[in-house]
PDB file of N, CA, C and O in Angstrom:
ATOM      1  N   MET M   1    -127.637  67.334 141.643  1.00 67.00           N
ATOM      2  CA  MET M   1    -128.115  66.037 141.181  1.00 67.00           C
ATOM      3  C   MET M   1    -128.471  65.172 142.318  1.00 67.00           C
ATOM      4  O   MET M   1    -127.791  65.107 143.362  1.00 67.00           O
ATOM      5  N   SER M   2    -129.584  64.415 142.188  1.00 87.00           N
ATOM      6  CA  SER M   2    -130.055  63.600 143.251  1.00 87.00           C
ATOM      7  C   SER M   2    -129.355  62.240 143.265  1.00 87.00           C
ATOM      8  O   SER M   2    -128.674  61.859 142.316  1.00 87.00           O
ATOM      9  N   MET M   3    -129.547  61.524 144.337  1.00 92.00           N
ATOM     10  CA  MET M   3    -128.984  60.136 144.412  1.00 92.00           C
ATOM     11  C   MET M   3    -129.588  59.261 143.319  1.00 92.00           C
ATOM     12  O   MET M   3    -128.947  58.401 142.798  1.00 92.00           O
ATOM     13  N   LEU M   4    -130.903  59.470 143.007  1.00 87.00           N
ATOM     14  CA  LEU M   4    -131.530  58.702 141.954  1.00 87.00           C
ATOM     15  C   LEU M   4    -130.843  58.999 140.623  1.00 87.00           C
ATOM     16  O   LEU M   4    -130.527  58.117 139.848  1.00 87.00           O
ATOM     17  N   ASP M   5    -130.564  60.260 140.373  1.00 86.00           N
ATOM     18  CA  ASP M   5    -129.882  60.632 139.143  1.00 86.00           C
ATOM     19  C   ASP M   5    -128.519  59.980 139.086  1.00 86.00           C
ATOM     20  O   ASP M   5    -128.130  59.514 138.005  1.00 86.00           O
ATOM     21  N   ASP M   6    -127.816  60.014 140.217  1.00 90.00           N
ATOM     22  CA  ASP M   6    -126.457  59.328 140.269  1.00 90.00           C
ATOM     23  C   ASP M   6    -126.537  57.895 139.942  1.00 90.00           C
ATOM     24  O   ASP M   6    -125.765  57.316 139.204  1.00 90.00           O
ATOM     25  N   PHE M   7    -127.571  57.258 140.527  1.00 86.00           N
ATOM     26  CA  PHE M   7    -127.771  55.820 140.307  1.00 86.00           C
ATOM     27  C   PHE M   7    -128.058  55.564 138.872  1.00 86.00           C
ATOM     28  O   PHE M   7    -127.526  54.625 138.244  1.00 86.00           O
ATOM     29  N   LEU M   8    -129.001  56.297 138.287  1.00 84.00           N
ATOM     30  CA  LEU M   8    -129.373  56.063 136.873  1.00 84.00           C
ATOM     31  C   LEU M   8    -128.226  56.293 135.899  1.00 84.00           C
ATOM     32  O   LEU M   8    -128.012  55.518 134.992  1.00 84.00           O
ATOM     33  N   ASN M   9    -127.403  57.340 136.241  1.00 84.00           N
ATOM     34  CA  ASN M   9    -126.276  57.555 135.352  1.00 84.00           C
ATOM     35  C   ASN M   9    -125.306  56.430 135.427  1.00 84.00           C
ATOM     36  O   ASN M   9    -124.624  55.995 134.472  1.00 84.00           O
ATOM     37  N   ALA M  10    -125.072  55.880 136.655  1.00 86.00           N
ATOM     38  CA  ALA M  10    -124.141  54.684 136.836  1.00 86.00           C
ATOM     39  C   ALA M  10    -124.720  53.506 136.119  1.00 86.00           C
ATOM     40  O   ALA M  10    -123.983  52.742 135.446  1.00 86.00           O
ATOM     41  N   LEU M  11    -125.986  53.265 136.220  1.00 83.00           N
ATOM     42  CA  LEU M  11    -126.655  52.126 135.556  1.00 83.00           C
ATOM     43  C   LEU M  11    -126.453  52.221 134.040  1.00 83.00           C
ATOM     44  O   LEU M  11    -126.075  51.303 133.394  1.00 83.00           O
ATOM     45  N   SER M  12    -126.763  53.369 133.516  1.00 86.00           N
ATOM     46  CA  SER M  12    -126.625  53.617 132.077  1.00 86.00           C
ATOM     47  C   SER M  12    -125.215  53.379 131.610  1.00 86.00           C
ATOM     48  O   SER M  12    -125.013  52.716 130.561  1.00 86.00           O
ATOM     49  N   SER M  13    -124.313  53.906 132.350  1.00 86.00           N
ATOM     50  CA  SER M  13    -122.895  53.780 131.982  1.00 86.00           C
ATOM     51  C   SER M  13    -122.443  52.300 131.957  1.00 86.00           C
ATOM     52  O   SER M  13    -121.815  51.859 131.013  1.00 86.00           O
ATOM     53  N   GLN M  14    -122.884  51.553 132.924  1.00 83.00           N
ATOM     54  CA  GLN M  14    -122.518  50.148 133.050  1.00 83.00           C
ATOM     55  C   GLN M  14    -123.249  49.315 131.993  1.00 83.00           C
ATOM     56  O   GLN M  14    -122.613  48.456 131.393  1.00 83.00           O
ATOM     57  N   GLU M  15    -124.486  49.567 131.768  1.00 84.00           N
ATOM     58  CA  GLU M  15    -125.221  48.704 130.885  1.00 84.00           C
ATOM     59  C   GLU M  15    -124.980  48.967 129.409  1.00 84.00           C
ATOM     60  O   GLU M  15    -124.891  47.995 128.606  1.00 84.00           O
ATOM     61  N   SER M  16    -124.876  50.230 128.967  1.00 91.00           N
ATOM     62  CA  SER M  16    -124.796  50.495 127.545  1.00 91.00           C
ATOM     63  C   SER M  16    -123.774  51.571 127.130  1.00 91.00           C
ATOM     64  O   SER M  16    -123.603  51.903 126.001  1.00 91.00           O
ATOM     65  N   GLY M  17    -123.081  52.077 128.186  1.00 90.00           N
ATOM     66  CA  GLY M  17    -122.209  53.172 127.910  1.00 90.00           C
ATOM     67  C   GLY M  17    -122.931  54.447 127.543  1.00 90.00           C
ATOM     68  O   GLY M  17    -122.428  55.348 126.965  1.00 90.00           O
ATOM     69  N   GLY M  18    -124.237  54.544 127.865  1.00 91.00           N
ATOM     70  CA  GLY M  18    -125.098  55.665 127.565  1.00 91.00           C
ATOM     71  C   GLY M  18    -125.595  55.641 126.151  1.00 91.00           C
ATOM     72  O   GLY M  18    -126.204  56.609 125.682  1.00 91.00           O
ATOM     73  N   ASN M  19    -125.456  54.544 125.414  1.00 96.00           N
ATOM     74  CA  ASN M  19    -125.833  54.400 124.014  1.00 96.00           C
ATOM     75  C   ASN M  19    -127.276  54.067 123.849  1.00 96.00           C
ATOM     76  O   ASN M  19    -127.641  52.917 124.136  1.00 96.00           O
ATOM     77  N   TYR M  20    -128.081  54.969 123.372  1.00 97.00           N
ATOM     78  CA  TYR M  20    -129.505  54.658 123.202  1.00 97.00           C
ATOM     79  C   TYR M  20    -129.704  53.705 122.080  1.00 97.00           C
ATOM     80  O   TYR M  20    -130.787  53.017 122.015  1.00 97.00           O
ATOM     81  N   GLY M  21    -128.776  53.452 121.159  1.00 97.00           N
ATOM     82  CA  GLY M  21    -128.921  52.480 120.024  1.00 97.00           C
ATOM     83  C   GLY M  21    -128.411  51.138 120.384  1.00 97.00           C
ATOM     84  O   GLY M  21    -128.437  50.239 119.549  1.00 97.00           O
ATOM     85  N   ALA M  22    -127.941  50.929 121.582  1.00 97.00           N
ATOM     86  CA  ALA M  22    -127.314  49.645 121.959  1.00 97.00           C
ATOM     87  C   ALA M  22    -128.328  48.540 121.890  1.00 97.00           C
ATOM     88  O   ALA M  22    -129.563  48.603 122.231  1.00 97.00           O
ATOM     89  N   VAL M  23    -127.818  47.366 121.471  1.00 97.00           N
ATOM     90  CA  VAL M  23    -128.592  46.085 121.508  1.00 97.00           C
ATOM     91  C   VAL M  23    -127.678  45.033 122.009  1.00 97.00           C
ATOM     92  O   VAL M  23    -126.639  44.797 121.441  1.00 97.00           O
ATOM     93  N   ASN M  24    -128.071  44.364 123.088  1.00 95.00           N
ATOM     94  CA  ASN M  24    -127.222  43.299 123.719  1.00 95.00           C
ATOM     95  C   ASN M  24    -127.288  42.141 122.769  1.00 95.00           C
ATOM     96  O   ASN M  24    -128.397  41.557 122.559  1.00 95.00           O
ATOM     97  N   LYS M  25    -126.190  41.666 122.345  1.00 95.00           N
ATOM     98  CA  LYS M  25    -126.165  40.589 121.328  1.00 95.00           C
ATOM     99  C   LYS M  25    -126.543  39.191 122.049  1.00 95.00           C
ATOM    100  O   LYS M  25    -126.975  38.280 121.383  1.00 95.00           O
ATOM    101  N   ASN M  26    -126.473  39.099 123.320  1.00 95.00           N
ATOM    102  CA  ASN M  26    -126.850  37.842 123.980  1.00 95.00           C
ATOM    103  C   ASN M  26    -128.302  37.869 124.419  1.00 95.00           C
ATOM    104  O   ASN M  26    -128.985  36.805 124.329  1.00 95.00           O
ATOM    105  N   THR M  27    -128.765  38.973 124.916  1.00 96.00           N
ATOM    106  CA  THR M  27    -130.136  38.975 125.530  1.00 96.00           C
ATOM    107  C   THR M  27    -131.119  39.717 124.644  1.00 96.00           C
ATOM    108  O   THR M  27    -132.346  39.609 124.923  1.00 96.00           O
ATOM    109  N   GLY M  28    -130.639  40.556 123.741  1.00 97.00           N
ATOM    110  CA  GLY M  28    -131.550  41.380 122.992  1.00 97.00           C
ATOM    111  C   GLY M  28    -132.025  42.610 123.657  1.00 97.00           C
ATOM    112  O   GLY M  28    -132.859  43.465 123.194  1.00 97.00           O
ATOM    113  N   ALA M  29    -131.454  42.851 124.896  1.00 96.00           N
ATOM    114  CA  ALA M  29    -131.833  44.078 125.636  1.00 96.00           C
ATOM    115  C   ALA M  29    -131.528  45.314 124.830  1.00 96.00           C
ATOM    116  O   ALA M  29    -130.518  45.398 124.136  1.00 96.00           O
ATOM    117  N   LEU M  30    -132.404  46.321 125.030  1.00 98.00           N
ATOM    118  CA  LEU M  30    -132.387  47.475 124.085  1.00 98.00           C
ATOM    119  C   LEU M  30    -131.997  48.800 124.758  1.00 98.00           C
ATOM    120  O   LEU M  30    -132.426  49.101 125.938  1.00 98.00           O
ATOM    121  N   GLY M  31    -131.321  49.601 124.080  1.00 97.00           N
ATOM    122  CA  GLY M  31    -131.130  50.991 124.443  1.00 97.00           C
ATOM    123  C   GLY M  31    -130.232  51.305 125.587  1.00 97.00           C
ATOM    124  O   GLY M  31    -129.487  50.472 126.101  1.00 97.00           O
ATOM    125  N   ARG M  32    -130.298  52.543 125.961  1.00 96.00           N
ATOM    126  CA  ARG M  32    -129.426  53.054 127.066  1.00 96.00           C
ATOM    127  C   ARG M  32    -129.564  52.307 128.328  1.00 96.00           C
ATOM    128  O   ARG M  32    -128.720  52.043 129.088  1.00 96.00           O
ATOM    129  N   TRP M  33    -130.821  51.840 128.625  1.00 94.00           N
ATOM    130  CA  TRP M  33    -131.136  51.201 129.881  1.00 94.00           C
ATOM    131  C   TRP M  33    -131.221  49.753 129.796  1.00 94.00           C
ATOM    132  O   TRP M  33    -131.416  49.045 130.762  1.00 94.00           O
ATOM    133  N   GLN M  34    -131.010  49.125 128.541  1.00 96.00           N
ATOM    134  CA  GLN M  34    -130.938  47.728 128.388  1.00 96.00           C
ATOM    135  C   GLN M  34    -132.237  47.032 128.917  1.00 96.00           C
ATOM    136  O   GLN M  34    -132.168  46.083 129.718  1.00 96.00           O
ATOM    137  N   VAL M  35    -133.353  47.455 128.412  1.00 97.00           N
ATOM    138  CA  VAL M  35    -134.670  46.885 128.752  1.00 97.00           C
ATOM    139  C   VAL M  35    -134.914  45.681 127.814  1.00 97.00           C
ATOM    140  O   VAL M  35    -134.726  45.838 126.618  1.00 97.00           O
ATOM    141  N   LEU M  36    -135.320  44.573 128.350  1.00 97.00           N
ATOM    142  CA  LEU M  36    -135.663  43.416 127.553  1.00 97.00           C
ATOM    143  C   LEU M  36    -136.851  43.769 126.673  1.00 97.00           C
ATOM    144  O   LEU M  36    -137.805  44.361 127.192  1.00 97.00           O
ATOM    145  N   PRO M  37    -136.847  43.383 125.401  1.00 98.00           N
ATOM    146  CA  PRO M  37    -137.960  43.701 124.500  1.00 98.00           C
ATOM    147  C   PRO M  37    -139.302  43.260 125.053  1.00 98.00           C
ATOM    148  O   PRO M  37    -140.245  43.931 124.838  1.00 98.00           O
ATOM    149  N   GLY M  38    -139.371  42.149 125.664  1.00 98.00           N
ATOM    150  CA  GLY M  38    -140.608  41.578 126.198  1.00 98.00           C
ATOM    151  C   GLY M  38    -141.221  42.403 127.351  1.00 98.00           C
ATOM    152  O   GLY M  38    -142.382  42.313 127.652  1.00 98.00           O
ATOM    153  N   ASN M  39    -140.416  43.296 127.909  1.00 98.00           N
ATOM    154  CA  ASN M  39    -140.917  44.164 129.018  1.00 98.00           C
ATOM    155  C   ASN M  39    -141.493  45.468 128.525  1.00 98.00           C
ATOM    156  O   ASN M  39    -142.255  46.104 129.210  1.00 98.00           O
ATOM    157  N   VAL M  40    -141.085  45.907 127.309  1.00 98.00           N
ATOM    158  CA  VAL M  40    -141.408  47.219 126.832  1.00 98.00           C
ATOM    159  C   VAL M  40    -142.927  47.459 126.775  1.00 98.00           C
ATOM    160  O   VAL M  40    -143.482  48.421 127.410  1.00 98.00           O
ATOM    161  N   SER M  41    -143.611  46.596 126.068  1.00 98.00           N
ATOM    162  CA  SER M  41    -145.061  46.835 125.914  1.00 98.00           C
ATOM    163  C   SER M  41    -145.879  46.756 127.248  1.00 98.00           C
ATOM    164  O   SER M  41    -146.637  47.668 127.513  1.00 98.00           O
ATOM    165  N   PRO M  42    -145.639  45.685 128.054  1.00 98.00           N
ATOM    166  CA  PRO M  42    -146.402  45.687 129.325  1.00 98.00           C
ATOM    167  C   PRO M  42    -146.061  46.833 130.241  1.00 98.00           C
ATOM    168  O   PRO M  42    -146.905  47.382 130.912  1.00 98.00           O
ATOM    169  N   TRP M  43    -144.848  47.183 130.297  1.00 98.00           N
ATOM    170  CA  TRP M  43    -144.383  48.359 131.186  1.00 98.00           C
ATOM    171  C   TRP M  43    -144.992  49.659 130.692  1.00 98.00           C
ATOM    172  O   TRP M  43    -145.445  50.482 131.408  1.00 98.00           O
ATOM    173  N   ALA M  44    -144.914  49.862 129.338  1.00 98.00           N
ATOM    174  CA  ALA M  44    -145.485  51.105 128.734  1.00 98.00           C
ATOM    175  C   ALA M  44    -147.018  51.158 129.058  1.00 98.00           C
ATOM    176  O   ALA M  44    -147.547  52.231 129.374  1.00 98.00           O
ATOM    177  N   LYS M  45    -147.697  50.112 128.936  1.00 98.00           N
ATOM    178  CA  LYS M  45    -149.116  50.098 129.225  1.00 98.00           C
ATOM    179  C   LYS M  45    -149.411  50.355 130.698  1.00 98.00           C
ATOM    180  O   LYS M  45    -150.198  51.196 131.042  1.00 98.00           O
ATOM    181  N   LYS M  46    -148.655  49.651 131.560  1.00 98.00           N
ATOM    182  CA  LYS M  46    -148.922  49.717 132.982  1.00 98.00           C
ATOM    183  C   LYS M  46    -148.466  51.098 133.533  1.00 98.00           C
ATOM    184  O   LYS M  46    -149.263  51.698 134.339  1.00 98.00           O
ATOM    185  N   TYR M  47    -147.325  51.592 133.222  1.00 97.00           N
ATOM    186  CA  TYR M  47    -146.826  52.749 133.802  1.00 97.00           C
ATOM    187  C   TYR M  47    -147.030  54.055 133.085  1.00 97.00           C
ATOM    188  O   TYR M  47    -147.057  55.109 133.714  1.00 97.00           O
ATOM    189  N   LEU M  48    -147.208  54.011 131.774  1.00 97.00           N
ATOM    190  CA  LEU M  48    -147.466  55.201 130.964  1.00 97.00           C
ATOM    191  C   LEU M  48    -148.857  55.277 130.370  1.00 97.00           C
ATOM    192  O   LEU M  48    -149.281  56.263 129.843  1.00 97.00           O
ATOM    193  N   GLY M  49    -149.566  54.121 130.413  1.00 98.00           N
ATOM    194  CA  GLY M  49    -150.890  54.100 129.820  1.00 98.00           C
ATOM    195  C   GLY M  49    -150.953  54.218 128.313  1.00 98.00           C
ATOM    196  O   GLY M  49    -151.923  54.676 127.770  1.00 98.00           O
ATOM    197  N   ILE M  50    -149.810  53.781 127.662  1.00 97.00           N
ATOM    198  CA  ILE M  50    -149.736  53.844 126.240  1.00 97.00           C
ATOM    199  C   ILE M  50    -149.292  52.535 125.653  1.00 97.00           C
ATOM    200  O   ILE M  50    -148.739  51.657 126.307  1.00 97.00           O
ATOM    201  N   ASN M  51    -149.569  52.349 124.376  1.00 98.00           N
ATOM    202  CA  ASN M  51    -149.052  51.253 123.624  1.00 98.00           C
ATOM    203  C   ASN M  51    -147.760  51.558 122.984  1.00 98.00           C
ATOM    204  O   ASN M  51    -147.535  52.627 122.394  1.00 98.00           O
ATOM    205  N   MET M  52    -146.734  50.719 123.197  1.00 98.00           N
ATOM    206  CA  MET M  52    -145.376  50.991 122.649  1.00 98.00           C
ATOM    207  C   MET M  52    -144.802  49.661 122.311  1.00 98.00           C
ATOM    208  O   MET M  52    -144.798  48.690 123.114  1.00 98.00           O
ATOM    209  N   THR M  53    -144.195  49.560 121.059  1.00 98.00           N
ATOM    210  CA  THR M  53    -143.520  48.372 120.742  1.00 98.00           C
ATOM    211  C   THR M  53    -142.045  48.469 121.125  1.00 98.00           C
ATOM    212  O   THR M  53    -141.566  49.590 121.362  1.00 98.00           O
ATOM    213  N   ALA M  54    -141.378  47.380 121.080  1.00 98.00           N
ATOM    214  CA  ALA M  54    -139.912  47.406 121.425  1.00 98.00           C
ATOM    215  C   ALA M  54    -139.179  48.219 120.368  1.00 98.00           C
ATOM    216  O   ALA M  54    -138.254  48.943 120.765  1.00 98.00           O
ATOM    217  N   ASP M  55    -139.634  48.171 119.171  1.00 98.00           N
ATOM    218  CA  ASP M  55    -138.957  48.977 118.035  1.00 98.00           C
ATOM    219  C   ASP M  55    -139.176  50.472 118.326  1.00 98.00           C
ATOM    220  O   ASP M  55    -138.252  51.210 118.186  1.00 98.00           O
ATOM    221  N   GLN M  56    -140.380  50.864 118.742  1.00 98.00           N
ATOM    222  CA  GLN M  56    -140.627  52.289 119.003  1.00 98.00           C
ATOM    223  C   GLN M  56    -139.744  52.723 120.153  1.00 98.00           C
ATOM    224  O   GLN M  56    -139.200  53.849 120.141  1.00 98.00           O
ATOM    225  N   PHE M  57    -139.658  51.915 121.172  1.00 98.00           N
ATOM    226  CA  PHE M  57    -138.852  52.220 122.315  1.00 98.00           C
ATOM    227  C   PHE M  57    -137.375  52.371 121.906  1.00 98.00           C
ATOM    228  O   PHE M  57    -136.704  53.371 122.225  1.00 98.00           O
ATOM    229  N   HIS M  58    -136.802  51.477 121.085  1.00 98.00           N
ATOM    230  CA  HIS M  58    -135.458  51.545 120.681  1.00 98.00           C
ATOM    231  C   HIS M  58    -135.093  52.666 119.864  1.00 98.00           C
ATOM    232  O   HIS M  58    -133.979  53.247 119.958  1.00 98.00           O
ATOM    233  N   ARG M  59    -136.048  53.157 118.990  1.00 98.00           N
ATOM    234  CA  ARG M  59    -135.762  54.244 118.106  1.00 98.00           C
ATOM    235  C   ARG M  59    -135.943  55.611 118.694  1.00 98.00           C
ATOM    236  O   ARG M  59    -135.656  56.591 118.032  1.00 98.00           O
ATOM    237  N   ASN M  60    -136.424  55.656 119.957  1.00 98.00           N
ATOM    238  CA  ASN M  60    -136.752  56.982 120.454  1.00 98.00           C
ATOM    239  C   ASN M  60    -136.144  57.160 121.869  1.00 98.00           C
ATOM    240  O   ASN M  60    -136.659  56.731 122.913  1.00 98.00           O
ATOM    241  N   PRO M  61    -135.035  57.944 121.914  1.00 98.00           N
ATOM    242  CA  PRO M  61    -134.364  58.159 123.277  1.00 98.00           C
ATOM    243  C   PRO M  61    -135.281  58.766 124.317  1.00 98.00           C
ATOM    244  O   PRO M  61    -135.224  58.458 125.453  1.00 98.00           O
ATOM    245  N   ALA M  62    -136.191  59.693 123.895  1.00 97.00           N
ATOM    246  CA  ALA M  62    -137.091  60.236 124.889  1.00 97.00           C
ATOM    247  C   ALA M  62    -138.046  59.238 125.480  1.00 97.00           C
ATOM    248  O   ALA M  62    -138.285  59.224 126.700  1.00 97.00           O
ATOM    249  N   LEU M  63    -138.474  58.284 124.699  1.00 97.00           N
ATOM    250  CA  LEU M  63    -139.299  57.252 125.188  1.00 97.00           C
ATOM    251  C   LEU M  63    -138.549  56.298 126.065  1.00 97.00           C
ATOM    252  O   LEU M  63    -139.095  55.807 127.086  1.00 97.00           O
ATOM    253  N   GLN M  64    -137.367  56.063 125.762  1.00 96.00           N
ATOM    254  CA  GLN M  64    -136.462  55.237 126.648  1.00 96.00           C
ATOM    255  C   GLN M  64    -136.406  55.824 128.023  1.00 96.00           C
ATOM    256  O   GLN M  64    -136.615  55.173 129.026  1.00 96.00           O
ATOM    257  N   ASP M  65    -136.103  57.082 128.066  1.00 94.00           N
ATOM    258  CA  ASP M  65    -135.954  57.789 129.331  1.00 94.00           C
ATOM    259  C   ASP M  65    -137.291  57.856 130.049  1.00 94.00           C
ATOM    260  O   ASP M  65    -137.272  57.594 131.284  1.00 94.00           O
ATOM    261  N   LYS M  66    -138.320  58.107 129.359  1.00 96.00           N
ATOM    262  CA  LYS M  66    -139.677  58.220 129.977  1.00 96.00           C
ATOM    263  C   LYS M  66    -140.055  56.936 130.623  1.00 96.00           C
ATOM    264  O   LYS M  66    -140.553  56.888 131.751  1.00 96.00           O
ATOM    265  N   LEU M  67    -139.829  55.795 129.864  1.00 96.00           N
ATOM    266  CA  LEU M  67    -140.303  54.496 130.407  1.00 96.00           C
ATOM    267  C   LEU M  67    -139.465  54.041 131.598  1.00 96.00           C
ATOM    268  O   LEU M  67    -140.019  53.541 132.544  1.00 96.00           O
ATOM    269  N   VAL M  68    -138.208  54.246 131.538  1.00 92.00           N
ATOM    270  CA  VAL M  68    -137.331  53.830 132.600  1.00 92.00           C
ATOM    271  C   VAL M  68    -137.413  54.779 133.724  1.00 92.00           C
ATOM    272  O   VAL M  68    -137.527  54.401 134.909  1.00 92.00           O
TER     273      VAL M  68
END
């Protein structure tokens, strides 16, 4: 396992406990990685070249991992 993998696992554990269905009640941050909904679409477009809504991101663990 790489240092990046170690970092991402620690981040996930701290942010959501690894729960892809998590929603932060205070900020609305979504999923395993606790991405703010307003970041999903612009990041998906910029880094993946695709259109993605916050709901699509939240419902799909593979998309969460891919985007982060």
